[in-house]
Amino acid sequence: MVKIFIDPGHGGADPGAIGNGLQEKNVTLQIAVRIRDILLAEYDNVSIRMSRIGDQTVSLTERTAAANTWGADFYLSIHVNSGGGTGYEDYVYPGVGSPTTTYQKNIHEEIIKLVDFLDRGMKQANFFVLRETNMPAVLTENGFIDNANDAPKLKSSSFIENIARGHVNGIVRSFGLPKKSAGTLYKVQIGAFRVKTNADHLAAKAKAKGFNVYVIYKDGLYKVQIGAFANLENAKQLAEKAKAAGFEAIIIQE
Ligand SMILES: [Zn+2]
């Protein structure tokens, strides 16, 4: 079992960076929760703990101590940047070697593949959580909250989904996590497009009608999906609901 510790930056009394109506603590939690949910829903041999699962104040010492005590195999800290810039970058502790640098590279490449952010590169910094953790640790800075281009992206649920998927794909590549066996998930899909804006447009329509919608990029297509179930009957029920709301819902097995 691979133990992944996910640390959504800030929380509670510490909002982190603020800008454009966004608080860093909320964005980091959204990304972290999706990473956890995707890993647990779609992969085997992985165990997850988080430094917080709600809007709590947690000190840096408490965060690293929790991961060290658990004996995590990997520490992933999620942040959003600010202070005049744009795009994505990630950090490891200065001078650290492999496997940490390999994990950084995997995560970096997979995020840049899926996410429309300027690539600011792979970096090193003497950050507390990178220094005080006993296991390989990577800290990601997902866009600039005070940037007029980045902030609207961070407000989009499909963009958050892709940031989370990028992290997941990097972790999966780093630890060779096996996919849950085929056919275990029935996904309700309402459209698939080569052009992302078309997918986003349909996603917005479905969201407006109350569906929990997300866009994933797979096999060259932006797929608009509204649910994934282990049980086929549950998927059928949701597909019927979507059809009644005017969408062309199909069930796919992945
Ligand atoms: Zn931060």
PDB file of C-alpha atoms and ligand atoms in Angstrom:
ATOM      1  CA  MET A   1       0.000   0.000   0.000  1.00  0.00           C
ATOM      2  CA  VAL A   2       1.457   3.348  -1.069  1.00  0.00           C
ATOM      3  CA  LYS A   3       0.812   6.018   1.578  1.00  0.00           C
ATOM      4  CA  ILE A   4       0.193   9.463   0.081  1.00  0.00           C
ATOM      5  CA  PHE A   5      -0.096  12.443   2.433  1.00  0.00           C
ATOM      6  CA  ILE A   6      -1.920  15.393   0.843  1.00  0.00           C
ATOM      7  CA  ASP A   7      -1.507  18.821   2.415  1.00  0.00           C
ATOM      8  CA  PRO A   8      -3.938  21.537   1.282  1.00  0.00           C
ATOM      9  CA  GLY A   9      -2.032  24.736   2.134  1.00  0.00           C
ATOM     10  CA  HIS A  10      -3.343  27.176   4.784  1.00  0.00           C
ATOM     11  CA  GLY A  11      -6.855  26.909   6.307  1.00  0.00           C
ATOM     12  CA  GLY A  12      -8.969  28.273   9.145  1.00  0.00           C
ATOM     13  CA  ALA A  13      -7.538  31.532  10.488  1.00  0.00           C
ATOM     14  CA  ASP A  14      -4.893  31.534   7.741  1.00  0.00           C
ATOM     15  CA  PRO A  15      -6.536  32.200   4.345  1.00  0.00           C
ATOM     16  CA  GLY A  16      -3.205  32.230   2.497  1.00  0.00           C
ATOM     17  CA  ALA A  17      -3.103  34.472  -0.548  1.00  0.00           C
ATOM     18  CA  ILE A  18      -6.221  36.449  -1.454  1.00  0.00           C
ATOM     19  CA  GLY A  19      -7.272  37.985  -4.753  1.00  0.00           C
ATOM     20  CA  ASN A  20     -10.079  38.335  -7.256  1.00  0.00           C
ATOM     21  CA  GLY A  21     -12.637  37.118  -4.731  1.00  0.00           C
ATOM     22  CA  LEU A  22     -10.675  33.929  -4.060  1.00  0.00           C
ATOM     23  CA  GLN A  23      -8.967  32.684  -0.901  1.00  0.00           C
ATOM     24  CA  GLU A  24      -6.022  30.334  -1.352  1.00  0.00           C
ATOM     25  CA  LYS A  25      -7.154  28.031   1.493  1.00  0.00           C
ATOM     26  CA  ASN A  26     -10.397  27.208  -0.344  1.00  0.00           C
ATOM     27  CA  VAL A  27      -8.755  26.541  -3.710  1.00  0.00           C
ATOM     28  CA  THR A  28      -6.067  24.293  -2.185  1.00  0.00           C
ATOM     29  CA  LEU A  29      -8.728  22.258  -0.370  1.00  0.00           C
ATOM     30  CA  GLN A  30     -10.803  21.813  -3.547  1.00  0.00           C
ATOM     31  CA  ILE A  31      -7.772  20.546  -5.457  1.00  0.00           C
ATOM     32  CA  ALA A  32      -6.639  18.266  -2.623  1.00  0.00           C
ATOM     33  CA  VAL A  33     -10.079  16.697  -2.110  1.00  0.00           C
ATOM     34  CA  ARG A  34     -10.371  15.920  -5.830  1.00  0.00           C
ATOM     35  CA  ILE A  35      -6.893  14.354  -5.878  1.00  0.00           C
ATOM     36  CA  ARG A  36      -7.900  12.140  -2.941  1.00  0.00           C
ATOM     37  CA  ASP A  37     -11.271  11.201  -4.438  1.00  0.00           C
ATOM     38  CA  ILE A  38      -9.864  10.361  -7.876  1.00  0.00           C
ATOM     39  CA  LEU A  39      -7.037   8.254  -6.446  1.00  0.00           C
ATOM     40  CA  LEU A  40      -9.379   6.296  -4.178  1.00  0.00           C
ATOM     41  CA  ALA A  41     -12.082   5.850  -6.832  1.00  0.00           C
ATOM     42  CA  GLU A  42      -9.852   4.837  -9.710  1.00  0.00           C
ATOM     43  CA  TYR A  43      -6.677   3.254  -8.300  1.00  0.00           C
ATOM     44  CA  ASP A  44      -5.759   0.326  -6.098  1.00  0.00           C
ATOM     45  CA  ASN A  45      -2.926  -0.049  -3.605  1.00  0.00           C
ATOM     46  CA  VAL A  46      -3.125   3.553  -2.387  1.00  0.00           C
ATOM     47  CA  SER A  47      -3.895   4.951   1.035  1.00  0.00           C
ATOM     48  CA  ILE A  48      -4.503   8.673   1.648  1.00  0.00           C
ATOM     49  CA  ARG A  49      -4.284  10.987   4.619  1.00  0.00           C
ATOM     50  CA  MET A  50      -4.753  14.742   4.561  1.00  0.00           C
ATOM     51  CA  SER A  51      -3.461  17.533   6.793  1.00  0.00           C
ATOM     52  CA  ARG A  52      -7.024  18.896   6.883  1.00  0.00           C
ATOM     53  CA  ILE A  53     -10.333  17.958   5.277  1.00  0.00           C
ATOM     54  CA  GLY A  54     -12.197  21.149   6.168  1.00  0.00           C
ATOM     55  CA  ASP A  55     -11.517  24.802   6.917  1.00  0.00           C
ATOM     56  CA  GLN A  56      -9.348  24.189   9.985  1.00  0.00           C
ATOM     57  CA  THR A  57      -6.282  26.013  11.266  1.00  0.00           C
ATOM     58  CA  VAL A  58      -3.369  23.533  11.212  1.00  0.00           C
ATOM     59  CA  SER A  59       0.208  24.584  11.984  1.00  0.00           C
ATOM     60  CA  LEU A  60       3.079  23.629   9.701  1.00  0.00           C
ATOM     61  CA  THR A  61       4.571  21.529  12.505  1.00  0.00           C
ATOM     62  CA  GLU A  62       1.309  19.625  12.920  1.00  0.00           C
ATOM     63  CA  ARG A  63       1.208  18.946   9.184  1.00  0.00           C
ATOM     64  CA  THR A  64       4.716  17.505   8.868  1.00  0.00           C
ATOM     65  CA  ALA A  65       4.428  15.633  12.190  1.00  0.00           C
ATOM     66  CA  ALA A  66       1.233  13.917  10.983  1.00  0.00           C
ATOM     67  CA  ALA A  67       2.962  12.715   7.821  1.00  0.00           C
ATOM     68  CA  ASN A  68       6.125  11.636   9.663  1.00  0.00           C
ATOM     69  CA  THR A  69       4.189   9.744  12.350  1.00  0.00           C
ATOM     70  CA  TRP A  70       2.080   7.971   9.740  1.00  0.00           C
ATOM     71  CA  GLY A  71       5.211   7.022   7.790  1.00  0.00           C
ATOM     72  CA  ALA A  72       3.951   8.463   4.507  1.00  0.00           C
ATOM     73  CA  ASP A  73       5.723   7.464   1.290  1.00  0.00           C
ATOM     74  CA  PHE A  74       5.095  10.853  -0.286  1.00  0.00           C
ATOM     75  CA  TYR A  75       4.134  14.347   0.897  1.00  0.00           C
ATOM     76  CA  LEU A  76       2.261  16.562  -1.543  1.00  0.00           C
ATOM     77  CA  SER A  77       1.618  20.161  -0.531  1.00  0.00           C
ATOM     78  CA  ILE A  78      -0.865  22.160  -2.618  1.00  0.00           C
ATOM     79  CA  HIS A  79      -0.643  25.962  -2.849  1.00  0.00           C
ATOM     80  CA  VAL A  80      -1.685  28.892  -5.008  1.00  0.00           C
ATOM     81  CA  ASN A  81       0.801  31.650  -5.748  1.00  0.00           C
ATOM     82  CA  SER A  82       0.511  35.435  -5.518  1.00  0.00           C
ATOM     83  CA  GLY A  83       2.661  38.520  -5.749  1.00  0.00           C
ATOM     84  CA  GLY A  84       2.866  39.349  -9.417  1.00  0.00           C
ATOM     85  CA  GLY A  85       3.274  36.521 -11.890  1.00  0.00           C
ATOM     86  CA  THR A  86       1.321  33.935 -13.802  1.00  0.00           C
ATOM     87  CA  GLY A  87       1.392  30.179 -14.254  1.00  0.00           C
ATOM     88  CA  TYR A  88       2.419  26.958 -12.568  1.00  0.00           C
ATOM     89  CA  GLU A  89       5.606  25.955 -10.731  1.00  0.00           C
ATOM     90  CA  ASP A  90       6.634  23.351  -8.170  1.00  0.00           C
ATOM     91  CA  TYR A  91       9.302  22.976  -5.514  1.00  0.00           C
ATOM     92  CA  VAL A  92      11.507  20.398  -3.825  1.00  0.00           C
ATOM     93  CA  TYR A  93      14.053  20.923  -1.046  1.00  0.00           C
ATOM     94  CA  PRO A  94      17.372  22.377  -2.321  1.00  0.00           C
ATOM     95  CA  GLY A  95      19.916  19.741  -3.305  1.00  0.00           C
ATOM     96  CA  VAL A  96      17.567  16.791  -2.769  1.00  0.00           C
ATOM     97  CA  GLY A  97      18.048  13.923  -5.237  1.00  0.00           C
ATOM     98  CA  SER A  98      16.037  11.078  -6.694  1.00  0.00           C
ATOM     99  CA  PRO A  99      13.391   9.821  -6.135  1.00  0.00           C
ATOM    100  CA  THR A 100      12.110  13.253  -5.008  1.00  0.00           C
ATOM    101  CA  THR A 101      13.291  14.974  -8.202  1.00  0.00           C
ATOM    102  CA  THR A 102      11.753  12.192 -10.298  1.00  0.00           C
ATOM    103  CA  TYR A 103       8.410  12.633  -8.548  1.00  0.00           C
ATOM    104  CA  GLN A 104       8.655  16.399  -9.113  1.00  0.00           C
ATOM    105  CA  LYS A 105       9.351  15.875 -12.813  1.00  0.00           C
ATOM    106  CA  ASN A 106       6.464  13.402 -13.192  1.00  0.00           C
ATOM    107  CA  ILE A 107       3.977  15.687 -11.466  1.00  0.00           C
ATOM    108  CA  HIS A 108       5.248  18.758 -13.305  1.00  0.00           C
ATOM    109  CA  GLU A 109       4.984  17.159 -16.744  1.00  0.00           C
ATOM    110  CA  GLU A 110       1.545  15.652 -16.122  1.00  0.00           C
ATOM    111  CA  ILE A 111       0.108  18.952 -14.837  1.00  0.00           C
ATOM    112  CA  ILE A 112       1.526  20.990 -17.728  1.00  0.00           C
ATOM    113  CA  LYS A 113       0.034  18.410 -20.143  1.00  0.00           C
ATOM    114  CA  LEU A 114      -3.495  18.862 -18.783  1.00  0.00           C
ATOM    115  CA  VAL A 115      -3.575  22.418 -17.494  1.00  0.00           C
ATOM    116  CA  ASP A 116      -3.507  25.615 -19.527  1.00  0.00           C
ATOM    117  CA  PHE A 117      -0.987  27.490 -17.334  1.00  0.00           C
ATOM    118  CA  LEU A 118       2.313  29.127 -18.239  1.00  0.00           C
ATOM    119  CA  ASP A 119       5.145  26.719 -17.281  1.00  0.00           C
ATOM    120  CA  ARG A 120       7.354  28.529 -14.749  1.00  0.00           C
ATOM    121  CA  GLY A 121       9.561  25.493 -14.278  1.00  0.00           C
ATOM    122  CA  MET A 122      10.725  23.047 -11.600  1.00  0.00           C
ATOM    123  CA  LYS A 123      12.274  24.866  -8.649  1.00  0.00           C
ATOM    124  CA  GLN A 124      13.882  24.355  -5.249  1.00  0.00           C
ATOM    125  CA  ALA A 125      13.217  26.217  -1.997  1.00  0.00           C
ATOM    126  CA  ASN A 126      13.862  25.821   1.710  1.00  0.00           C
ATOM    127  CA  PHE A 127      10.165  25.635   2.621  1.00  0.00           C
ATOM    128  CA  PHE A 128       9.209  24.281   6.053  1.00  0.00           C
ATOM    129  CA  VAL A 129       7.123  21.355   4.794  1.00  0.00           C
ATOM    130  CA  LEU A 130       9.843  20.303   2.338  1.00  0.00           C
ATOM    131  CA  ARG A 131      12.557  20.522   5.009  1.00  0.00           C
ATOM    132  CA  GLU A 132      10.767  18.922   7.968  1.00  0.00           C
ATOM    133  CA  THR A 133       9.254  15.904   6.213  1.00  0.00           C
ATOM    134  CA  ASN A 134      11.076  12.566   6.446  1.00  0.00           C
ATOM    135  CA  MET A 135       9.840  11.388   3.041  1.00  0.00           C
ATOM    136  CA  PRO A 136      10.052  12.754  -0.520  1.00  0.00           C
ATOM    137  CA  ALA A 137       8.042  15.961  -0.665  1.00  0.00           C
ATOM    138  CA  VAL A 138       6.847  18.211  -3.487  1.00  0.00           C
ATOM    139  CA  LEU A 139       5.027  21.549  -3.176  1.00  0.00           C
ATOM    140  CA  THR A 140       2.948  22.784  -6.115  1.00  0.00           C
ATOM    141  CA  GLU A 141       1.985  26.434  -6.776  1.00  0.00           C
ATOM    142  CA  ASN A 142      -1.105  26.328  -8.970  1.00  0.00           C
ATOM    143  CA  GLY A 143      -1.446  29.692 -10.668  1.00  0.00           C
ATOM    144  CA  PHE A 144      -1.489  33.206  -9.216  1.00  0.00           C
ATOM    145  CA  ILE A 145      -4.581  34.174  -7.269  1.00  0.00           C
ATOM    146  CA  ASP A 146      -3.937  37.883  -7.876  1.00  0.00           C
ATOM    147  CA  ASN A 147      -3.475  37.498 -11.635  1.00  0.00           C
ATOM    148  CA  ALA A 148      -6.353  38.473 -13.929  1.00  0.00           C
ATOM    149  CA  ASN A 149      -5.701  35.508 -16.255  1.00  0.00           C
ATOM    150  CA  ASP A 150      -5.142  32.811 -13.627  1.00  0.00           C
ATOM    151  CA  ALA A 151      -7.940  33.688 -11.176  1.00  0.00           C
ATOM    152  CA  PRO A 152     -10.891  32.993 -13.550  1.00  0.00           C
ATOM    153  CA  LYS A 153      -9.342  29.595 -14.311  1.00  0.00           C
ATOM    154  CA  LEU A 154      -9.145  28.801 -10.590  1.00  0.00           C
ATOM    155  CA  LYS A 155     -12.874  29.591 -10.323  1.00  0.00           C
ATOM    156  CA  SER A 156     -13.753  26.936 -12.944  1.00  0.00           C
ATOM    157  CA  SER A 157     -14.595  23.476 -11.615  1.00  0.00           C
ATOM    158  CA  SER A 158     -13.407  21.784 -14.804  1.00  0.00           C
ATOM    159  CA  PHE A 159     -10.082  23.610 -14.524  1.00  0.00           C
ATOM    160  CA  ILE A 160      -9.731  22.472 -10.890  1.00  0.00           C
ATOM    161  CA  GLU A 161     -10.569  18.952 -12.070  1.00  0.00           C
ATOM    162  CA  ASN A 162      -7.720  19.054 -14.580  1.00  0.00           C
ATOM    163  CA  ILE A 163      -5.262  20.401 -12.002  1.00  0.00           C
ATOM    164  CA  ALA A 164      -6.247  17.508  -9.733  1.00  0.00           C
ATOM    165  CA  ARG A 165      -5.966  14.971 -12.592  1.00  0.00           C
ATOM    166  CA  GLY A 166      -2.501  16.282 -13.442  1.00  0.00           C
ATOM    167  CA  HIS A 167      -1.369  15.702  -9.842  1.00  0.00           C
ATOM    168  CA  VAL A 168      -3.005  12.254  -9.852  1.00  0.00           C
ATOM    169  CA  ASN A 169      -1.327  11.236 -13.123  1.00  0.00           C
ATOM    170  CA  GLY A 170       2.049  12.343 -11.771  1.00  0.00           C
ATOM    171  CA  ILE A 171       1.560  10.329  -8.572  1.00  0.00           C
ATOM    172  CA  VAL A 172       0.340   7.289 -10.512  1.00  0.00           C
ATOM    173  CA  ARG A 173       3.410   7.464 -12.757  1.00  0.00           C
ATOM    174  CA  SER A 174       5.736   7.892  -9.767  1.00  0.00           C
ATOM    175  CA  PHE A 175       4.426   4.964  -7.749  1.00  0.00           C
ATOM    176  CA  GLY A 176       3.107   2.704 -10.508  1.00  0.00           C
ATOM    177  CA  LEU A 177      -0.379   2.638  -9.002  1.00  0.00           C
ATOM    178  CA  PRO A 178      -2.613   0.051 -10.696  1.00  0.00           C
ATOM    179  CA  LYS A 179      -5.947   1.146 -12.134  1.00  0.00           C
ATOM    180  CA  LYS A 180      -8.938  -0.517 -10.544  1.00  0.00           C
ATOM    181  CA  SER A 181      -9.895  -3.420 -12.773  1.00  0.00           C
ATOM    182  CA  ALA A 182     -11.773  -2.509 -15.945  1.00  0.00           C
ATOM    183  CA  GLY A 183     -15.543  -2.459 -15.825  1.00  0.00           C
ATOM    184  CA  THR A 184     -15.739  -1.497 -12.183  1.00  0.00           C
ATOM    185  CA  LEU A 185     -16.804   2.065 -12.985  1.00  0.00           C
ATOM    186  CA  TYR A 186     -19.887   3.089 -14.930  1.00  0.00           C
ATOM    187  CA  LYS A 187     -19.587   6.728 -15.946  1.00  0.00           C
ATOM    188  CA  VAL A 188     -22.477   8.866 -17.107  1.00  0.00           C
ATOM    189  CA  GLN A 189     -21.302  11.006 -20.013  1.00  0.00           C
ATOM    190  CA  ILE A 190     -23.283  13.752 -21.734  1.00  0.00           C
ATOM    191  CA  GLY A 191     -20.805  14.741 -24.428  1.00  0.00           C
ATOM    192  CA  ALA A 192     -17.270  14.399 -25.817  1.00  0.00           C
ATOM    193  CA  PHE A 193     -15.498  17.068 -27.832  1.00  0.00           C
ATOM    194  CA  ARG A 194     -12.202  17.732 -29.582  1.00  0.00           C
ATOM    195  CA  VAL A 195     -12.531  21.421 -28.708  1.00  0.00           C
ATOM    196  CA  LYS A 196     -12.339  22.249 -25.017  1.00  0.00           C
ATOM    197  CA  THR A 197     -14.580  25.340 -25.151  1.00  0.00           C
ATOM    198  CA  ASN A 198     -17.432  23.168 -26.483  1.00  0.00           C
ATOM    199  CA  ALA A 199     -17.016  20.823 -23.531  1.00  0.00           C
ATOM    200  CA  ASP A 200     -16.900  23.734 -21.087  1.00  0.00           C
ATOM    201  CA  HIS A 201     -20.062  25.188 -22.649  1.00  0.00           C
ATOM    202  CA  LEU A 202     -22.000  21.944 -22.183  1.00  0.00           C
ATOM    203  CA  ALA A 203     -20.565  21.545 -18.676  1.00  0.00           C
ATOM    204  CA  ALA A 204     -21.853  24.995 -17.726  1.00  0.00           C
ATOM    205  CA  LYS A 205     -25.335  24.100 -19.018  1.00  0.00           C
ATOM    206  CA  ALA A 206     -25.396  20.883 -16.987  1.00  0.00           C
ATOM    207  CA  LYS A 207     -24.092  22.651 -13.910  1.00  0.00           C
ATOM    208  CA  ALA A 208     -26.850  25.252 -14.230  1.00  0.00           C
ATOM    209  CA  LYS A 209     -29.364  22.386 -14.117  1.00  0.00           C
ATOM    210  CA  GLY A 210     -27.875  21.102 -10.874  1.00  0.00           C
ATOM    211  CA  PHE A 211     -25.640  18.293 -12.108  1.00  0.00           C
ATOM    212  CA  ASN A 212     -22.264  17.656 -10.483  1.00  0.00           C
ATOM    213  CA  VAL A 213     -20.299  17.993 -13.694  1.00  0.00           C
ATOM    214  CA  TYR A 214     -16.648  17.594 -14.568  1.00  0.00           C
ATOM    215  CA  VAL A 215     -14.636  17.641 -17.799  1.00  0.00           C
ATOM    216  CA  ILE A 216     -11.844  15.118 -18.245  1.00  0.00           C
ATOM    217  CA  TYR A 217      -9.336  14.928 -21.090  1.00  0.00           C
ATOM    218  CA  LYS A 218      -8.812  11.382 -22.308  1.00  0.00           C
ATOM    219  CA  ASP A 219      -7.891   9.757 -25.628  1.00  0.00           C
ATOM    220  CA  GLY A 220      -7.872  13.116 -27.428  1.00  0.00           C
ATOM    221  CA  LEU A 221     -11.348  14.133 -26.284  1.00  0.00           C
ATOM    222  CA  TYR A 222     -12.744  16.472 -23.637  1.00  0.00           C
ATOM    223  CA  LYS A 223     -15.407  14.325 -22.005  1.00  0.00           C
ATOM    224  CA  VAL A 224     -18.232  15.891 -20.050  1.00  0.00           C
ATOM    225  CA  GLN A 225     -19.283  13.538 -17.261  1.00  0.00           C
ATOM    226  CA  ILE A 226     -21.744  13.868 -14.415  1.00  0.00           C
ATOM    227  CA  GLY A 227     -21.130  10.791 -12.311  1.00  0.00           C
ATOM    228  CA  ALA A 228     -19.252   7.526 -11.859  1.00  0.00           C
ATOM    229  CA  PHE A 229     -20.656   4.459 -10.141  1.00  0.00           C
ATOM    230  CA  ALA A 230     -19.597   0.940  -9.284  1.00  0.00           C
ATOM    231  CA  ASN A 231     -23.257  -0.051  -9.609  1.00  0.00           C
ATOM    232  CA  LEU A 232     -24.799  -0.001 -13.109  1.00  0.00           C
ATOM    233  CA  GLU A 233     -28.337   0.679 -11.809  1.00  0.00           C
ATOM    234  CA  ASN A 234     -27.196   3.897 -10.126  1.00  0.00           C
ATOM    235  CA  ALA A 235     -25.564   5.021 -13.369  1.00  0.00           C
ATOM    236  CA  LYS A 236     -28.780   4.246 -15.295  1.00  0.00           C
ATOM    237  CA  GLN A 237     -30.850   6.306 -12.863  1.00  0.00           C
ATOM    238  CA  LEU A 238     -28.584   9.330 -13.268  1.00  0.00           C
ATOM    239  CA  ALA A 239     -28.562   8.904 -17.068  1.00  0.00           C
ATOM    240  CA  GLU A 240     -32.387   8.930 -17.073  1.00  0.00           C
ATOM    241  CA  LYS A 241     -32.400  12.087 -14.975  1.00  0.00           C
ATOM    242  CA  ALA A 242     -29.979  13.731 -17.404  1.00  0.00           C
ATOM    243  CA  LYS A 243     -32.104  12.704 -20.400  1.00  0.00           C
ATOM    244  CA  ALA A 244     -35.191  14.148 -18.718  1.00  0.00           C
ATOM    245  CA  ALA A 245     -33.244  17.408 -18.354  1.00  0.00           C
ATOM    246  CA  GLY A 246     -32.531  17.435 -22.105  1.00  0.00           C
ATOM    247  CA  PHE A 247     -29.039  15.938 -22.257  1.00  0.00           C
ATOM    248  CA  GLU A 248     -27.890  13.042 -24.422  1.00  0.00           C
ATOM    249  CA  ALA A 249     -26.582  10.846 -21.650  1.00  0.00           C
ATOM    250  CA  ILE A 250     -24.730   7.619 -22.300  1.00  0.00           C
ATOM    251  CA  ILE A 251     -23.092   5.192 -19.902  1.00  0.00           C
ATOM    252  CA  ILE A 252     -19.494   4.250 -20.547  1.00  0.00           C
ATOM    253  CA  GLN A 253     -17.317   1.722 -18.749  1.00  0.00           C
ATOM    254  CA  GLU A 254     -13.824   2.791 -17.814  1.00  0.00           C
TER     255      GLU A 254
HETATM  256 ZN    ZN B   1       0.381  29.074   0.097  1.00  0.00          ZN
END
